Short mmCIF file of C-alpha atoms in Angstrom, two decimals:
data_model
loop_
_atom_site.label_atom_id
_atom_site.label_comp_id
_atom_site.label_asym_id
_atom_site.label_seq_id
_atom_site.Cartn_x
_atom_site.Cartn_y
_atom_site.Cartn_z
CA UNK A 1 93.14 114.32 80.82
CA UNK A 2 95.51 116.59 78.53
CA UNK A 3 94.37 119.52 76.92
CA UNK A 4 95.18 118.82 73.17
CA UNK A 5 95.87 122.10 70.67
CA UNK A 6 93.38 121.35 68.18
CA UNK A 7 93.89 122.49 64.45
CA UNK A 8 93.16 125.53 63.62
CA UNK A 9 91.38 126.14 66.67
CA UNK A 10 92.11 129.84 69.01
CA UNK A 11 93.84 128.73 71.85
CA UNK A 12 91.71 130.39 74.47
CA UNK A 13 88.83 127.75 73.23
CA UNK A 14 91.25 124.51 73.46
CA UNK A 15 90.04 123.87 77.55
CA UNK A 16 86.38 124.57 76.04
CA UNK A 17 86.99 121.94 73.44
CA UNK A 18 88.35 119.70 75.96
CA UNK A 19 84.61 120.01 77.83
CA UNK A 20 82.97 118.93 75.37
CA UNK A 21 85.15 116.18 73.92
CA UNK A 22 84.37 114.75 77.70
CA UNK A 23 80.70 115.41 78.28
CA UNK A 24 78.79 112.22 78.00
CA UNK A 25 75.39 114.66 77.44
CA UNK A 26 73.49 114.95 74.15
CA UNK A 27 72.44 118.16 75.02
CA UNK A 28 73.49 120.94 77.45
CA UNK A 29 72.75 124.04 78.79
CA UNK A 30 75.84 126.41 79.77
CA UNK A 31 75.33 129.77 81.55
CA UNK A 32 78.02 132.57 79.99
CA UNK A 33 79.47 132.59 83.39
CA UNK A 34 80.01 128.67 83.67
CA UNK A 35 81.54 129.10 80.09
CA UNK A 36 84.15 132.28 81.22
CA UNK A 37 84.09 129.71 84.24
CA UNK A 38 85.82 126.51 81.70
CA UNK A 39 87.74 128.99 79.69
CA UNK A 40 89.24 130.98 82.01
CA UNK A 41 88.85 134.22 80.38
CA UNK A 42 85.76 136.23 79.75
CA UNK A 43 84.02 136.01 76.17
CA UNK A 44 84.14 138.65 73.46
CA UNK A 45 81.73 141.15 73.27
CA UNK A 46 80.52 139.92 70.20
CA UNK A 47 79.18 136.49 72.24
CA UNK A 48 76.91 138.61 74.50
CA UNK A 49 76.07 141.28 71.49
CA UNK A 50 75.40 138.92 68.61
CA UNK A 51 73.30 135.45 68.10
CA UNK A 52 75.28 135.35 65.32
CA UNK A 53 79.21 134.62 66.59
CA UNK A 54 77.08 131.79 68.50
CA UNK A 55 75.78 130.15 64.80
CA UNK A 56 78.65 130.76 62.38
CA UNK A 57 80.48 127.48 61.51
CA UNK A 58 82.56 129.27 58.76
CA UNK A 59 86.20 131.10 59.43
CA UNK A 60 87.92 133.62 59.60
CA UNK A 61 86.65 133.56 63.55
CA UNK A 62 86.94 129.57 64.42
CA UNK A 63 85.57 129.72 68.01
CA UNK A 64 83.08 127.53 67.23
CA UNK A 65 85.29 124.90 66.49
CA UNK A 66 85.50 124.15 70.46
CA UNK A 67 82.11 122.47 70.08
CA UNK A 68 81.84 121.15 66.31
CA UNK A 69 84.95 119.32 66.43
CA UNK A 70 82.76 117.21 69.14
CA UNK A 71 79.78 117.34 66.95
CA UNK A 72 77.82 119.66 68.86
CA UNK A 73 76.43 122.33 67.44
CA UNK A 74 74.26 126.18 68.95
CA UNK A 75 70.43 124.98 69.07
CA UNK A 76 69.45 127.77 71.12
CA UNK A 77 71.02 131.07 72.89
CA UNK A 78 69.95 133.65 75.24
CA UNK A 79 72.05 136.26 75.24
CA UNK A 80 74.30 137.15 78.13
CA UNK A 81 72.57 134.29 80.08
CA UNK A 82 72.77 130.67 78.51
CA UNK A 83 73.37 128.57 75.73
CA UNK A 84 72.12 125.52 74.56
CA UNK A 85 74.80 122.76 72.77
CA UNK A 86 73.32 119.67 71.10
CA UNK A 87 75.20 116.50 69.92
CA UNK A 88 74.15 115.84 66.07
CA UNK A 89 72.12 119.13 65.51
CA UNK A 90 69.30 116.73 66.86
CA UNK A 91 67.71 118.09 70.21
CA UNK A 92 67.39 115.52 72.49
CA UNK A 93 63.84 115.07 73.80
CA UNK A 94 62.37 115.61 77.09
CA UNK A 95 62.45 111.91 78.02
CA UNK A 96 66.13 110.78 76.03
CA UNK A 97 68.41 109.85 79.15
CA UNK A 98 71.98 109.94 77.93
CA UNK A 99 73.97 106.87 78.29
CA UNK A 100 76.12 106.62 81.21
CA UNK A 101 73.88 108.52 82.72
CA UNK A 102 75.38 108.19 86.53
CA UNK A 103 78.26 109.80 85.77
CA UNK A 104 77.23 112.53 83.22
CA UNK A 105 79.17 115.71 84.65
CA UNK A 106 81.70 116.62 82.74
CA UNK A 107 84.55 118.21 84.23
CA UNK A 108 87.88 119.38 82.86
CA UNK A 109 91.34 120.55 84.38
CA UNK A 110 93.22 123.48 83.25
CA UNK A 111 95.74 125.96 84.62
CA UNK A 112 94.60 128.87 86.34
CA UNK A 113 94.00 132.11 85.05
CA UNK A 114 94.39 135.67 86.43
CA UNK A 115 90.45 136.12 85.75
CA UNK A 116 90.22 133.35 87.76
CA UNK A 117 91.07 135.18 91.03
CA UNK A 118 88.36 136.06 92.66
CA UNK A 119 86.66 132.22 92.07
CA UNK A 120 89.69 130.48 93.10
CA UNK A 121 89.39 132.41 96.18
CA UNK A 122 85.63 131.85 96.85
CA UNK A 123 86.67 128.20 95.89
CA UNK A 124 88.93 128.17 98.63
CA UNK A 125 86.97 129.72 101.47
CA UNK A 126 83.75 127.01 100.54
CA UNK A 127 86.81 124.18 100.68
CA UNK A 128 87.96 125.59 104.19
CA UNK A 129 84.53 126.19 105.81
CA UNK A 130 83.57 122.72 104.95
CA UNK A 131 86.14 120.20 105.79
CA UNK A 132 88.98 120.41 108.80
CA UNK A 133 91.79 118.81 106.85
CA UNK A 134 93.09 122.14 105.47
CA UNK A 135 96.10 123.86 107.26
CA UNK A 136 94.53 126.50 108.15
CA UNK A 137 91.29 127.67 109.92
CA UNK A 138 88.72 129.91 108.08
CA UNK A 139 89.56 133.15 109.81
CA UNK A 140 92.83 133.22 108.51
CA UNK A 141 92.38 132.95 104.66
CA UNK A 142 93.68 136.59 103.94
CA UNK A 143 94.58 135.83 100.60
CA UNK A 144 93.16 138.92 97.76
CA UNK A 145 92.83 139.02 94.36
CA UNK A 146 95.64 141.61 93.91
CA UNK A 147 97.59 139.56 95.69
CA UNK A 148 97.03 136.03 94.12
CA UNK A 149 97.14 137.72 90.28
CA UNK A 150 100.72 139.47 91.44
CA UNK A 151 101.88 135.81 92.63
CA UNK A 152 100.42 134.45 89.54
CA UNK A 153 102.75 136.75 87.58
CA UNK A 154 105.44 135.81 89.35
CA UNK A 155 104.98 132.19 88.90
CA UNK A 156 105.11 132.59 85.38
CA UNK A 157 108.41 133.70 85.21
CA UNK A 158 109.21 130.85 87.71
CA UNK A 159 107.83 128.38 86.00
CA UNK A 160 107.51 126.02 88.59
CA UNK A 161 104.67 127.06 90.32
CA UNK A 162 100.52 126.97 89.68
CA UNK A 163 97.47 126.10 90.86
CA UNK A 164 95.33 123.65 88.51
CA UNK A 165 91.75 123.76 88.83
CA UNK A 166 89.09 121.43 88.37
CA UNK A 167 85.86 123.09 86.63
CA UNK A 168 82.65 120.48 86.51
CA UNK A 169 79.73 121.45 84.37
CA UNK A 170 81.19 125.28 84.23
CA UNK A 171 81.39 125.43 88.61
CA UNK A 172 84.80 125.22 90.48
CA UNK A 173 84.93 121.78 92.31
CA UNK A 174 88.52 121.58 93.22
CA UNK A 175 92.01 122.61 92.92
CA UNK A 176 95.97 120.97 93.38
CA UNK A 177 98.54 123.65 94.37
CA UNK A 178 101.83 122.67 92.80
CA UNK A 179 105.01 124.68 94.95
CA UNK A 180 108.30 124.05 92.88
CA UNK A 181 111.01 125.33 95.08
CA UNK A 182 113.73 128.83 94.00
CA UNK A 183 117.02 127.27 94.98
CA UNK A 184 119.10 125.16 92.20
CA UNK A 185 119.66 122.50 94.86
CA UNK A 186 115.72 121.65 95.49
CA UNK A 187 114.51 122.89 91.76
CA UNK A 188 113.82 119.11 91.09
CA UNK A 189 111.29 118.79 94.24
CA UNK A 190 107.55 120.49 93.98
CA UNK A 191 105.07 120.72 97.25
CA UNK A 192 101.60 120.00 96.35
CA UNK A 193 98.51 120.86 98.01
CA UNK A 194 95.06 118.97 96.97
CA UNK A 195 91.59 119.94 97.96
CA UNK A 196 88.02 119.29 96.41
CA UNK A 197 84.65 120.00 97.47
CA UNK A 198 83.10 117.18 99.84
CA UNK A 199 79.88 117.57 97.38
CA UNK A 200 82.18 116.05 94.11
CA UNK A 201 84.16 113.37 96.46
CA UNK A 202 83.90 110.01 95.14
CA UNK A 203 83.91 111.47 91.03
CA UNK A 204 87.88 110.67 90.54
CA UNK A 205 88.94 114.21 90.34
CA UNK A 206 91.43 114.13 93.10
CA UNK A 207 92.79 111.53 91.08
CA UNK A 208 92.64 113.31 87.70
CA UNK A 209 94.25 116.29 89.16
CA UNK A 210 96.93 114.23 90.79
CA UNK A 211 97.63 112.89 87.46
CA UNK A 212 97.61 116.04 85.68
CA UNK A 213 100.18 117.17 88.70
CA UNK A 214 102.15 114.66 87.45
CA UNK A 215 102.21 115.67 83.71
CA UNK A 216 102.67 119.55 84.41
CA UNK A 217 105.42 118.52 86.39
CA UNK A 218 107.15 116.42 84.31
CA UNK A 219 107.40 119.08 81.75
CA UNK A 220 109.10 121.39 83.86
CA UNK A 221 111.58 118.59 85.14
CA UNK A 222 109.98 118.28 88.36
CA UNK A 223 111.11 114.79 89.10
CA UNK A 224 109.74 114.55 92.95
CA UNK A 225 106.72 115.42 94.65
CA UNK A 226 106.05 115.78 97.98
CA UNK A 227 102.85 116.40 100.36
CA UNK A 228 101.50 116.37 104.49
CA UNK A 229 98.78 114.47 105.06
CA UNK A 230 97.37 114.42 108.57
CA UNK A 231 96.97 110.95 110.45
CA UNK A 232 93.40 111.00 110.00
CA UNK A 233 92.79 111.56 106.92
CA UNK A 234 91.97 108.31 105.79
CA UNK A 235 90.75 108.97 102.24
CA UNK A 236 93.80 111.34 101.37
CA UNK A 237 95.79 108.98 102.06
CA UNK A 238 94.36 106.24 100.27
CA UNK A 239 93.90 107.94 97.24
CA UNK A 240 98.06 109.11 97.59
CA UNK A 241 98.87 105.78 98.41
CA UNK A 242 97.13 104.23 95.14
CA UNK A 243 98.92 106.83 92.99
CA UNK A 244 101.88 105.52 93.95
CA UNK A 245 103.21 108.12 96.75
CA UNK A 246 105.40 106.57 99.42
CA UNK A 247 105.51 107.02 103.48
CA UNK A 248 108.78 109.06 104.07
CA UNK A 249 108.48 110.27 107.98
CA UNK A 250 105.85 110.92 110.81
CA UNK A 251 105.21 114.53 112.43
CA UNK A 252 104.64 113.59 115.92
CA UNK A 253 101.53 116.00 117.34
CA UNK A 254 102.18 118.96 114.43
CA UNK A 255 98.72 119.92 114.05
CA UNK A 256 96.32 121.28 116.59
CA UNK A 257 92.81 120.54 115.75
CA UNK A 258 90.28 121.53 118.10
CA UNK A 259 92.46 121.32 121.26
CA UNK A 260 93.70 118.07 120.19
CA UNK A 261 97.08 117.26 118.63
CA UNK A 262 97.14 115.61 115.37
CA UNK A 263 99.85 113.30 114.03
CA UNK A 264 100.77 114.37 110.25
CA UNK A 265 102.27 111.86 107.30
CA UNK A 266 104.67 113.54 105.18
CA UNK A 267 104.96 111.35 101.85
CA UNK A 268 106.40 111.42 98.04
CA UNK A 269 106.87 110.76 95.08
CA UNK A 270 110.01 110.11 92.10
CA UNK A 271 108.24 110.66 88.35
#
């Protein structure tokens, strides 16, 4: 899923626009923290001060755009807590079910943000706590804020380097880490790291971020990709496997997991 520039649109609103392009919902209620949350930057004073920079559909401002380009349009806003969006102008009623209706979170993928610090992190820790096929245990996340938003600097100027993160229904679900390498030799090659919350397994957005890996990365003349898998890890590795990812080598017992050693599948890909 690309995040398209749409005319005459601000750009901070483009991954907005891209929510609601995918939502399969006629109507939908978005807390202004799941909606800093999809943006990736906090809203203007204005949106918590005034109901109306919620109801204008004129310019010069063209915000609202994000939504109406989707035809959805402000039925209903409490400032500083929520906002209601519905499709048509037409509120949906109270027994409408919206078609599709298994699959009706809507989730997006953008690149991260320095606002988005402090979430990342959290997202991180939740990830870590809850499965054991990260690399390393809980107690040894020391990553800050002021730390992650000077790397995120950094990468910038790299240009080879970010983490792209998966926001469903305004709430982090999941994240790829993509490592592009300093010296000229290896500049071709990127590491990537892919995690998402046990809860939204099963909802394709490993595989959406994997392909969205694979864009990024191809703009920035990344042409391989490489990742660790460990032996167990059955559903990593069928999901990398599908994608197209090859077996390149086996790490004999380089993990210890709870006493045990753990084999460890190092694979990749050519773009």
């Amino acid at each position: 899923m690309r995040i398209i520039m749409t005319k005459n649109m601000e750009k901070k609103y483009i991954p907005l626009a891209t929510f609601f392009q995918v939502t399969t919902q006629n109507e939908i209620t978005l807390s202004f923290s799941a909606l800093e949350n999809i943006i990736g930057q906090s809203l203007p004073n204005a949106a918590y001060l005034n109901m109306s920079w919620w109801k204008k559909t004129k310019p010069p401002l063209s915000h609202y755009l994000s939504w109406t380009n989707s035809g959805f349009y402000v039925v209903d806003v409490k400032l500083g807590a929520s906002v209601t969006f519905c499709r048509n102008h037409t509120r949906a009623s109270t027994n409408q079910v919206p078609e599709n209706n298994e699959n009706s979170s809507a989730y997006i993928i953008r690149t991260i943000e320095a606002s988005d610090a402090k979430a990342f992190i959290n997202l991180q820790e939740e990830i870590f706590h809850e499965t054991e096929f990260m690399y390393n245990a809980p107690s040894e996340l020391d990553l800050t804020v002021q730390q992650l938003r000077k790397d995120l600097s950094s990468w910038k100027k790299l240009k080879n380097r970010t983490i792209l993160l998966c926001i469903l229904e305004g709430t982090f679900a999941g994240y790829a880490f993509i490592h592009g390498y300093k010296h000229s030799r290896v500049k071709h090659v990127a590491s990537v790291h892919l995690a998402v919350k046990i809860e939204h397994h099963r909802q394709g957005i490993g595989q959406t971020l994997m392909d969205e890996v694979e864009s990024w990365s191809k703009e920035r003349a990344i042409t391989k990709l490489e990742l660790s898998v460990m032996a167990h890890n059955v559903s990593a590795l069928q999901l990398f496997e599908k994608i197209g990812f090859q077996h390149e080598g086996k790490r004999l017992q380089s993990i210890m997991l709870n006493d045990t050693f753990i084999d460890e599948y190092t694979l990749g890909k050519i773009l």
